[in-house]
């Protein structure tokens, strides 16, 4: 199957125009006419992932985080990114990245997160006020908000998240015994949406990469927040994209990366 056909299939559900202006999505490295026999899904691309792709004879890596982000002045062996690009091209491996367009799209990362943690009756948390983000009667936007079937406590909900996401650590702001039912989610880094979540009646917002002063503001506002970490809220990308590609594409082998990309270790 040609790379162009695979990209068309992906972008029919997750169009690149949904991405924020500052983002970089789409084909990062590769040839649209390349014949693809094996695809690997992964959160992001580093040297370990590239080596894994070479070892497993992968033709296409589909990542969530953009492989190329920001300015690249040179592509040579003196820089890490340059070496990776050279290694990818030498081994005929393409890289396609889908970032904020996948966060925003329906049936994307935020919707899948809501699904696996048991949140129903979901709506867009922060709709984007632009005509290009309104299509087929739907208003697109970042994050989701919905409800648990039954109320729980902040403490018990943290335990549930830790178990489902297989996290080493989950942090929370708020009273551990606070009642939780209406839940907002922004995968990755989304603490900036805490006020929006509270305005929409959320009992808690679940996200990652929460800074100290952001947490302090949430605490002072009497809001609850759970920080599951950037990695743990988005590493599920490889699972949901595996599911999507397996259902939409035939005659191509789909695998998930087995490389541990979490840069943090809980020491004590």
PDB file of C-alpha atoms in Angstrom:
ATOM      1  CA  UNK A   1       0.000   0.000   0.000  1.00  0.00           C
ATOM      2  CA  UNK A   2       1.337   3.429  -0.928  1.00  0.00           C
ATOM      3  CA  UNK A   3       2.171   5.906   1.824  1.00  0.00           C
ATOM      4  CA  UNK A   4      -0.092   8.440   0.113  1.00  0.00           C
ATOM      5  CA  UNK A   5      -3.078   6.112   0.506  1.00  0.00           C
ATOM      6  CA  UNK A   6      -2.364   5.570   4.200  1.00  0.00           C
ATOM      7  CA  UNK A   7      -2.069   9.305   4.801  1.00  0.00           C
ATOM      8  CA  UNK A   8      -5.353   9.903   2.967  1.00  0.00           C
ATOM      9  CA  UNK A   9      -7.018   7.348   5.237  1.00  0.00           C
ATOM     10  CA  UNK A  10      -5.621   8.994   8.378  1.00  0.00           C
ATOM     11  CA  UNK A  11      -6.448  12.532   7.309  1.00  0.00           C
ATOM     12  CA  UNK A  12     -10.015  11.656   6.327  1.00  0.00           C
ATOM     13  CA  UNK A  13     -10.648  11.251  10.078  1.00  0.00           C
ATOM     14  CA  UNK A  14      -7.936  13.514  11.490  1.00  0.00           C
ATOM     15  CA  UNK A  15      -7.417  16.376   9.002  1.00  0.00           C
ATOM     16  CA  UNK A  16      -4.281  18.452   9.387  1.00  0.00           C
ATOM     17  CA  UNK A  17      -6.237  21.729   9.237  1.00  0.00           C
ATOM     18  CA  UNK A  18      -7.489  20.999  12.764  1.00  0.00           C
ATOM     19  CA  UNK A  19      -3.973  21.512  14.149  1.00  0.00           C
ATOM     20  CA  UNK A  20      -3.070  24.784  15.875  1.00  0.00           C
ATOM     21  CA  UNK A  21      -1.110  27.280  13.783  1.00  0.00           C
ATOM     22  CA  UNK A  22       2.024  26.828  15.902  1.00  0.00           C
ATOM     23  CA  UNK A  23       2.013  23.063  15.449  1.00  0.00           C
ATOM     24  CA  UNK A  24       3.760  20.904  12.855  1.00  0.00           C
ATOM     25  CA  UNK A  25       1.838  17.861  11.646  1.00  0.00           C
ATOM     26  CA  UNK A  26       1.811  15.568   8.631  1.00  0.00           C
ATOM     27  CA  UNK A  27       4.601  13.782   6.788  1.00  0.00           C
ATOM     28  CA  UNK A  28       7.888  14.670   8.497  1.00  0.00           C
ATOM     29  CA  UNK A  29      10.236  12.398   6.555  1.00  0.00           C
ATOM     30  CA  UNK A  30       9.458  10.189   3.595  1.00  0.00           C
ATOM     31  CA  UNK A  31       8.214   9.581   0.070  1.00  0.00           C
ATOM     32  CA  UNK A  32       4.489   9.659  -0.694  1.00  0.00           C
ATOM     33  CA  UNK A  33       4.985   6.871  -3.251  1.00  0.00           C
ATOM     34  CA  UNK A  34       6.801   4.566  -0.832  1.00  0.00           C
ATOM     35  CA  UNK A  35       5.274   1.070  -0.580  1.00  0.00           C
ATOM     36  CA  UNK A  36       4.352   0.400   3.047  1.00  0.00           C
ATOM     37  CA  UNK A  37       4.203  -3.120   4.487  1.00  0.00           C
ATOM     38  CA  UNK A  38       4.655  -2.450   8.216  1.00  0.00           C
ATOM     39  CA  UNK A  39       3.601   0.497  10.423  1.00  0.00           C
ATOM     40  CA  UNK A  40       4.635   1.191  14.010  1.00  0.00           C
ATOM     41  CA  UNK A  41       2.708   3.531  16.323  1.00  0.00           C
ATOM     42  CA  UNK A  42       4.512   5.460  19.058  1.00  0.00           C
ATOM     43  CA  UNK A  43       4.179   8.582  21.221  1.00  0.00           C
ATOM     44  CA  UNK A  44       7.331  10.193  19.861  1.00  0.00           C
ATOM     45  CA  UNK A  45      10.422   9.442  17.822  1.00  0.00           C
ATOM     46  CA  UNK A  46      13.877   9.242  19.361  1.00  0.00           C
ATOM     47  CA  UNK A  47      16.975   7.187  18.551  1.00  0.00           C
ATOM     48  CA  UNK A  48      15.741   4.145  20.474  1.00  0.00           C
ATOM     49  CA  UNK A  49      12.507   4.187  18.474  1.00  0.00           C
ATOM     50  CA  UNK A  50      14.353   4.549  15.173  1.00  0.00           C
ATOM     51  CA  UNK A  51      16.616   1.620  16.079  1.00  0.00           C
ATOM     52  CA  UNK A  52      13.547  -0.424  17.033  1.00  0.00           C
ATOM     53  CA  UNK A  53      11.954   0.404  13.669  1.00  0.00           C
ATOM     54  CA  UNK A  54      15.107  -0.704  11.830  1.00  0.00           C
ATOM     55  CA  UNK A  55      15.292  -3.947  13.811  1.00  0.00           C
ATOM     56  CA  UNK A  56      11.626  -4.741  13.137  1.00  0.00           C
ATOM     57  CA  UNK A  57      11.728  -3.781   9.432  1.00  0.00           C
ATOM     58  CA  UNK A  58       9.195  -0.984   9.881  1.00  0.00           C
ATOM     59  CA  UNK A  59       8.430   1.171   6.835  1.00  0.00           C
ATOM     60  CA  UNK A  60       6.372   3.889   8.530  1.00  0.00           C
ATOM     61  CA  UNK A  61       6.408   5.336  12.049  1.00  0.00           C
ATOM     62  CA  UNK A  62       3.215   7.123  13.096  1.00  0.00           C
ATOM     63  CA  UNK A  63       3.873   9.379  16.090  1.00  0.00           C
ATOM     64  CA  UNK A  64       1.838  11.772  18.202  1.00  0.00           C
ATOM     65  CA  UNK A  65       4.542  14.290  19.033  1.00  0.00           C
ATOM     66  CA  UNK A  66       5.970  16.011  15.942  1.00  0.00           C
ATOM     67  CA  UNK A  67       9.289  14.514  14.928  1.00  0.00           C
ATOM     68  CA  UNK A  68      10.312  17.896  13.519  1.00  0.00           C
ATOM     69  CA  UNK A  69       9.254  20.893  15.584  1.00  0.00           C
ATOM     70  CA  UNK A  70      10.790  24.316  15.248  1.00  0.00           C
ATOM     71  CA  UNK A  71      13.731  25.393  13.176  1.00  0.00           C
ATOM     72  CA  UNK A  72      16.291  22.904  11.896  1.00  0.00           C
ATOM     73  CA  UNK A  73      19.287  24.836  10.605  1.00  0.00           C
ATOM     74  CA  UNK A  74      21.368  21.856   9.487  1.00  0.00           C
ATOM     75  CA  UNK A  75      20.922  18.147   8.806  1.00  0.00           C
ATOM     76  CA  UNK A  76      24.264  16.528   9.506  1.00  0.00           C
ATOM     77  CA  UNK A  77      25.909  13.958  11.753  1.00  0.00           C
ATOM     78  CA  UNK A  78      26.896  16.596  14.309  1.00  0.00           C
ATOM     79  CA  UNK A  79      23.325  17.000  15.625  1.00  0.00           C
ATOM     80  CA  UNK A  80      21.005  14.387  17.096  1.00  0.00           C
ATOM     81  CA  UNK A  81      18.095  15.340  14.849  1.00  0.00           C
ATOM     82  CA  UNK A  82      20.370  15.367  11.818  1.00  0.00           C
ATOM     83  CA  UNK A  83      21.663  11.867  12.613  1.00  0.00           C
ATOM     84  CA  UNK A  84      18.120  10.573  13.086  1.00  0.00           C
ATOM     85  CA  UNK A  85      16.922  12.046   9.799  1.00  0.00           C
ATOM     86  CA  UNK A  86      19.907  10.528   7.995  1.00  0.00           C
ATOM     87  CA  UNK A  87      19.315   7.155   9.650  1.00  0.00           C
ATOM     88  CA  UNK A  88      15.605   7.209   8.711  1.00  0.00           C
ATOM     89  CA  UNK A  89      16.322   8.060   5.068  1.00  0.00           C
ATOM     90  CA  UNK A  90      19.146   5.504   4.825  1.00  0.00           C
ATOM     91  CA  UNK A  91      16.775   2.782   6.062  1.00  0.00           C
ATOM     92  CA  UNK A  92      13.749   3.902   4.000  1.00  0.00           C
ATOM     93  CA  UNK A  93      11.647   4.656   7.065  1.00  0.00           C
ATOM     94  CA  UNK A  94       8.965   7.351   6.810  1.00  0.00           C
ATOM     95  CA  UNK A  95       7.674   9.386   9.768  1.00  0.00           C
ATOM     96  CA  UNK A  96       4.172  10.819   9.985  1.00  0.00           C
ATOM     97  CA  UNK A  97       3.125  12.904  13.010  1.00  0.00           C
ATOM     98  CA  UNK A  98      -0.356  13.877  14.176  1.00  0.00           C
ATOM     99  CA  UNK A  99      -0.424  16.162  17.192  1.00  0.00           C
ATOM    100  CA  UNK A 100      -2.993  18.846  18.058  1.00  0.00           C
ATOM    101  CA  UNK A 101      -5.195  17.812  15.128  1.00  0.00           C
ATOM    102  CA  UNK A 102      -5.457  14.429  16.859  1.00  0.00           C
ATOM    103  CA  UNK A 103      -6.080  16.042  20.246  1.00  0.00           C
ATOM    104  CA  UNK A 104      -8.888  18.153  18.794  1.00  0.00           C
ATOM    105  CA  UNK A 105     -10.548  15.667  16.420  1.00  0.00           C
ATOM    106  CA  UNK A 106     -13.499  13.540  17.454  1.00  0.00           C
ATOM    107  CA  UNK A 107     -12.482   9.955  18.248  1.00  0.00           C
ATOM    108  CA  UNK A 108      -8.995  11.296  18.892  1.00  0.00           C
ATOM    109  CA  UNK A 109      -6.794  11.172  21.955  1.00  0.00           C
ATOM    110  CA  UNK A 110      -9.016  13.043  24.398  1.00  0.00           C
ATOM    111  CA  UNK A 111     -12.077  10.994  23.462  1.00  0.00           C
ATOM    112  CA  UNK A 112     -10.137   7.752  23.850  1.00  0.00           C
ATOM    113  CA  UNK A 113      -8.877   8.877  27.255  1.00  0.00           C
ATOM    114  CA  UNK A 114     -12.464   9.542  28.355  1.00  0.00           C
ATOM    115  CA  UNK A 115     -13.474   6.111  27.086  1.00  0.00           C
ATOM    116  CA  UNK A 116     -10.853   4.130  28.976  1.00  0.00           C
ATOM    117  CA  UNK A 117     -11.404   5.949  32.294  1.00  0.00           C
ATOM    118  CA  UNK A 118     -15.162   5.475  32.103  1.00  0.00           C
ATOM    119  CA  UNK A 119     -16.465   8.983  31.394  1.00  0.00           C
ATOM    120  CA  UNK A 120     -19.713   9.295  29.433  1.00  0.00           C
ATOM    121  CA  UNK A 121     -21.936  12.062  28.048  1.00  0.00           C
ATOM    122  CA  UNK A 122     -18.836  13.876  26.774  1.00  0.00           C
ATOM    123  CA  UNK A 123     -18.678  17.311  25.206  1.00  0.00           C
ATOM    124  CA  UNK A 124     -15.893  19.526  23.875  1.00  0.00           C
ATOM    125  CA  UNK A 125     -14.299  21.452  26.724  1.00  0.00           C
ATOM    126  CA  UNK A 126     -12.926  24.464  24.856  1.00  0.00           C
ATOM    127  CA  UNK A 127     -14.488  24.955  21.425  1.00  0.00           C
ATOM    128  CA  UNK A 128     -12.366  26.876  18.922  1.00  0.00           C
ATOM    129  CA  UNK A 129     -14.127  29.985  17.607  1.00  0.00           C
ATOM    130  CA  UNK A 130     -13.273  29.660  13.926  1.00  0.00           C
ATOM    131  CA  UNK A 131     -15.269  28.557  10.879  1.00  0.00           C
ATOM    132  CA  UNK A 132     -12.610  26.027   9.879  1.00  0.00           C
ATOM    133  CA  UNK A 133     -13.169  24.257  13.219  1.00  0.00           C
ATOM    134  CA  UNK A 134     -16.903  23.878  12.542  1.00  0.00           C
ATOM    135  CA  UNK A 135     -17.678  21.068  10.144  1.00  0.00           C
ATOM    136  CA  UNK A 136     -20.601  18.734   9.495  1.00  0.00           C
ATOM    137  CA  UNK A 137     -22.600  20.269  12.311  1.00  0.00           C
ATOM    138  CA  UNK A 138     -19.820  19.718  14.856  1.00  0.00           C
ATOM    139  CA  UNK A 139     -17.818  22.284  16.780  1.00  0.00           C
ATOM    140  CA  UNK A 140     -14.232  21.148  17.310  1.00  0.00           C
ATOM    141  CA  UNK A 141     -12.018  22.078  20.210  1.00  0.00           C
ATOM    142  CA  UNK A 142      -9.472  20.971  22.783  1.00  0.00           C
ATOM    143  CA  UNK A 143     -10.266  18.799  25.794  1.00  0.00           C
ATOM    144  CA  UNK A 144     -13.425  16.963  26.831  1.00  0.00           C
ATOM    145  CA  UNK A 145     -15.835  17.118  29.755  1.00  0.00           C
ATOM    146  CA  UNK A 146     -18.257  14.436  30.875  1.00  0.00           C
ATOM    147  CA  UNK A 147     -19.558  12.420  33.792  1.00  0.00           C
ATOM    148  CA  UNK A 148     -18.807   9.275  35.735  1.00  0.00           C
ATOM    149  CA  UNK A 149     -21.731   6.897  36.153  1.00  0.00           C
ATOM    150  CA  UNK A 150     -21.359   7.116  39.917  1.00  0.00           C
ATOM    151  CA  UNK A 151     -19.800   9.648  42.239  1.00  0.00           C
ATOM    152  CA  UNK A 152     -16.447   8.865  43.785  1.00  0.00           C
ATOM    153  CA  UNK A 153     -13.826  10.695  45.805  1.00  0.00           C
ATOM    154  CA  UNK A 154     -10.747  12.456  44.520  1.00  0.00           C
ATOM    155  CA  UNK A 155      -8.621   9.863  46.312  1.00  0.00           C
ATOM    156  CA  UNK A 156     -10.407   6.887  44.742  1.00  0.00           C
ATOM    157  CA  UNK A 157     -10.463   8.491  41.300  1.00  0.00           C
ATOM    158  CA  UNK A 158      -6.685   9.005  41.489  1.00  0.00           C
ATOM    159  CA  UNK A 159      -6.281   5.328  42.329  1.00  0.00           C
ATOM    160  CA  UNK A 160      -8.414   4.397  39.325  1.00  0.00           C
ATOM    161  CA  UNK A 161      -6.367   6.575  36.982  1.00  0.00           C
ATOM    162  CA  UNK A 162      -3.091   5.206  38.314  1.00  0.00           C
ATOM    163  CA  UNK A 163      -4.296   1.662  37.689  1.00  0.00           C
ATOM    164  CA  UNK A 164      -5.753   2.262  34.215  1.00  0.00           C
ATOM    165  CA  UNK A 165      -2.784   4.278  32.951  1.00  0.00           C
ATOM    166  CA  UNK A 166      -0.270   2.022  34.735  1.00  0.00           C
ATOM    167  CA  UNK A 167       1.327   5.155  36.181  1.00  0.00           C
ATOM    168  CA  UNK A 168       4.136   5.213  38.704  1.00  0.00           C
ATOM    169  CA  UNK A 169       2.790   8.372  40.305  1.00  0.00           C
ATOM    170  CA  UNK A 170      -0.371  10.509  40.267  1.00  0.00           C
ATOM    171  CA  UNK A 171      -0.471  13.948  41.940  1.00  0.00           C
ATOM    172  CA  UNK A 172      -3.597  15.823  42.981  1.00  0.00           C
ATOM    173  CA  UNK A 173      -4.619  19.287  44.115  1.00  0.00           C
ATOM    174  CA  UNK A 174      -7.652  19.483  46.393  1.00  0.00           C
ATOM    175  CA  UNK A 175      -9.337  17.649  49.238  1.00  0.00           C
ATOM    176  CA  UNK A 176      -8.744  13.885  48.796  1.00  0.00           C
ATOM    177  CA  UNK A 177     -12.296  13.283  50.076  1.00  0.00           C
ATOM    178  CA  UNK A 178     -13.903  15.727  47.636  1.00  0.00           C
ATOM    179  CA  UNK A 179     -16.863  14.344  45.681  1.00  0.00           C
ATOM    180  CA  UNK A 180     -16.080  13.735  41.992  1.00  0.00           C
ATOM    181  CA  UNK A 181     -18.502  13.035  39.146  1.00  0.00           C
ATOM    182  CA  UNK A 182     -18.160  15.676  36.426  1.00  0.00           C
ATOM    183  CA  UNK A 183     -14.670  15.349  34.941  1.00  0.00           C
ATOM    184  CA  UNK A 184     -12.697  17.474  32.457  1.00  0.00           C
ATOM    185  CA  UNK A 185      -9.724  16.039  30.577  1.00  0.00           C
ATOM    186  CA  UNK A 186      -6.936  17.653  28.553  1.00  0.00           C
ATOM    187  CA  UNK A 187      -4.245  15.121  27.684  1.00  0.00           C
ATOM    188  CA  UNK A 188      -0.614  16.241  27.708  1.00  0.00           C
ATOM    189  CA  UNK A 189      -0.291  19.712  29.217  1.00  0.00           C
ATOM    190  CA  UNK A 190      -3.623  21.416  29.884  1.00  0.00           C
ATOM    191  CA  UNK A 191      -3.605  23.173  33.244  1.00  0.00           C
ATOM    192  CA  UNK A 192      -4.422  26.436  31.453  1.00  0.00           C
ATOM    193  CA  UNK A 193      -7.942  25.063  30.986  1.00  0.00           C
ATOM    194  CA  UNK A 194      -8.635  24.709  34.721  1.00  0.00           C
ATOM    195  CA  UNK A 195     -10.753  27.884  34.893  1.00  0.00           C
ATOM    196  CA  UNK A 196     -12.718  26.825  31.812  1.00  0.00           C
ATOM    197  CA  UNK A 197     -13.332  23.437  33.427  1.00  0.00           C
ATOM    198  CA  UNK A 198     -14.615  25.038  36.615  1.00  0.00           C
ATOM    199  CA  UNK A 199     -16.887  27.377  34.604  1.00  0.00           C
ATOM    200  CA  UNK A 200     -18.404  24.318  32.913  1.00  0.00           C
ATOM    201  CA  UNK A 201     -19.105  22.663  36.236  1.00  0.00           C
ATOM    202  CA  UNK A 202     -16.270  20.160  36.405  1.00  0.00           C
ATOM    203  CA  UNK A 203     -15.444  18.689  39.803  1.00  0.00           C
ATOM    204  CA  UNK A 204     -11.899  17.971  38.636  1.00  0.00           C
ATOM    205  CA  UNK A 205      -9.625  18.439  35.625  1.00  0.00           C
ATOM    206  CA  UNK A 206      -7.245  15.637  34.653  1.00  0.00           C
ATOM    207  CA  UNK A 207      -4.107  16.628  32.742  1.00  0.00           C
ATOM    208  CA  UNK A 208      -0.294  16.645  32.981  1.00  0.00           C
ATOM    209  CA  UNK A 209       2.732  18.939  33.304  1.00  0.00           C
ATOM    210  CA  UNK A 210       1.170  21.035  36.077  1.00  0.00           C
ATOM    211  CA  UNK A 211       3.477  23.776  37.375  1.00  0.00           C
ATOM    212  CA  UNK A 212       3.612  24.859  41.019  1.00  0.00           C
ATOM    213  CA  UNK A 213       1.940  28.254  40.580  1.00  0.00           C
ATOM    214  CA  UNK A 214      -0.746  26.757  38.350  1.00  0.00           C
ATOM    215  CA  UNK A 215      -1.501  24.233  41.075  1.00  0.00           C
ATOM    216  CA  UNK A 216      -1.557  27.011  43.664  1.00  0.00           C
ATOM    217  CA  UNK A 217      -4.092  28.983  41.604  1.00  0.00           C
ATOM    218  CA  UNK A 218      -6.306  25.885  41.312  1.00  0.00           C
ATOM    219  CA  UNK A 219      -6.069  25.295  45.062  1.00  0.00           C
ATOM    220  CA  UNK A 220      -6.913  28.934  45.869  1.00  0.00           C
ATOM    221  CA  UNK A 221      -9.943  28.741  43.567  1.00  0.00           C
ATOM    222  CA  UNK A 222     -11.244  25.708  45.459  1.00  0.00           C
ATOM    223  CA  UNK A 223     -10.899  23.498  42.371  1.00  0.00           C
ATOM    224  CA  UNK A 224      -9.567  19.950  42.132  1.00  0.00           C
ATOM    225  CA  UNK A 225      -6.857  18.910  39.669  1.00  0.00           C
ATOM    226  CA  UNK A 226      -5.139  15.615  38.925  1.00  0.00           C
ATOM    227  CA  UNK A 227      -1.705  15.548  37.301  1.00  0.00           C
ATOM    228  CA  UNK A 228      -1.095  12.137  35.731  1.00  0.00           C
ATOM    229  CA  UNK A 229       1.949  13.394  33.840  1.00  0.00           C
ATOM    230  CA  UNK A 230       2.392  14.291  30.203  1.00  0.00           C
ATOM    231  CA  UNK A 231       3.695  10.859  29.267  1.00  0.00           C
ATOM    232  CA  UNK A 232       0.997   8.800  30.952  1.00  0.00           C
ATOM    233  CA  UNK A 233      -1.885  10.835  29.533  1.00  0.00           C
ATOM    234  CA  UNK A 234      -0.548  10.536  25.984  1.00  0.00           C
ATOM    235  CA  UNK A 235       1.331   7.242  25.718  1.00  0.00           C
ATOM    236  CA  UNK A 236      -2.093   5.689  25.017  1.00  0.00           C
ATOM    237  CA  UNK A 237      -1.713   7.217  21.530  1.00  0.00           C
ATOM    238  CA  UNK A 238       0.078   4.104  20.316  1.00  0.00           C
ATOM    239  CA  UNK A 239      -2.866   1.953  21.465  1.00  0.00           C
ATOM    240  CA  UNK A 240      -5.676   3.993  19.949  1.00  0.00           C
ATOM    241  CA  UNK A 241      -3.814   4.573  16.665  1.00  0.00           C
ATOM    242  CA  UNK A 242      -3.074   0.859  16.487  1.00  0.00           C
ATOM    243  CA  UNK A 243      -6.817   0.258  16.826  1.00  0.00           C
ATOM    244  CA  UNK A 244      -7.694   2.844  14.180  1.00  0.00           C
ATOM    245  CA  UNK A 245      -5.123   1.699  11.626  1.00  0.00           C
ATOM    246  CA  UNK A 246      -5.976  -1.981  12.151  1.00  0.00           C
ATOM    247  CA  UNK A 247      -9.633  -1.272  11.441  1.00  0.00           C
ATOM    248  CA  UNK A 248      -9.069   1.009   8.435  1.00  0.00           C
ATOM    249  CA  UNK A 249      -6.101  -0.523   6.627  1.00  0.00           C
ATOM    250  CA  UNK A 250      -5.689  -4.057   5.319  1.00  0.00           C
ATOM    251  CA  UNK A 251      -2.666  -5.871   3.888  1.00  0.00           C
ATOM    252  CA  UNK A 252      -0.334  -3.822   6.109  1.00  0.00           C
ATOM    253  CA  UNK A 253       1.079  -5.107   9.402  1.00  0.00           C
ATOM    254  CA  UNK A 254       0.489  -2.747  12.352  1.00  0.00           C
ATOM    255  CA  UNK A 255       2.584  -2.935  15.527  1.00  0.00           C
ATOM    256  CA  UNK A 256       3.027  -0.819  18.650  1.00  0.00           C
ATOM    257  CA  UNK A 257       6.432   0.385  19.816  1.00  0.00           C
ATOM    258  CA  UNK A 258       7.751  -1.398  22.872  1.00  0.00           C
ATOM    259  CA  UNK A 259      10.358   1.245  23.755  1.00  0.00           C
ATOM    260  CA  UNK A 260       9.870   2.936  27.133  1.00  0.00           C
ATOM    261  CA  UNK A 261       9.864   6.651  26.312  1.00  0.00           C
ATOM    262  CA  UNK A 262       9.128   8.011  29.787  1.00  0.00           C
ATOM    263  CA  UNK A 263      12.214  10.066  30.718  1.00  0.00           C
ATOM    264  CA  UNK A 264      11.288  10.076  34.420  1.00  0.00           C
ATOM    265  CA  UNK A 265      12.029   7.399  37.008  1.00  0.00           C
ATOM    266  CA  UNK A 266      10.441   7.390  40.449  1.00  0.00           C
ATOM    267  CA  UNK A 267      13.475   6.811  42.662  1.00  0.00           C
ATOM    268  CA  UNK A 268      11.925   7.037  46.134  1.00  0.00           C
TER     269      UNK A 268
END
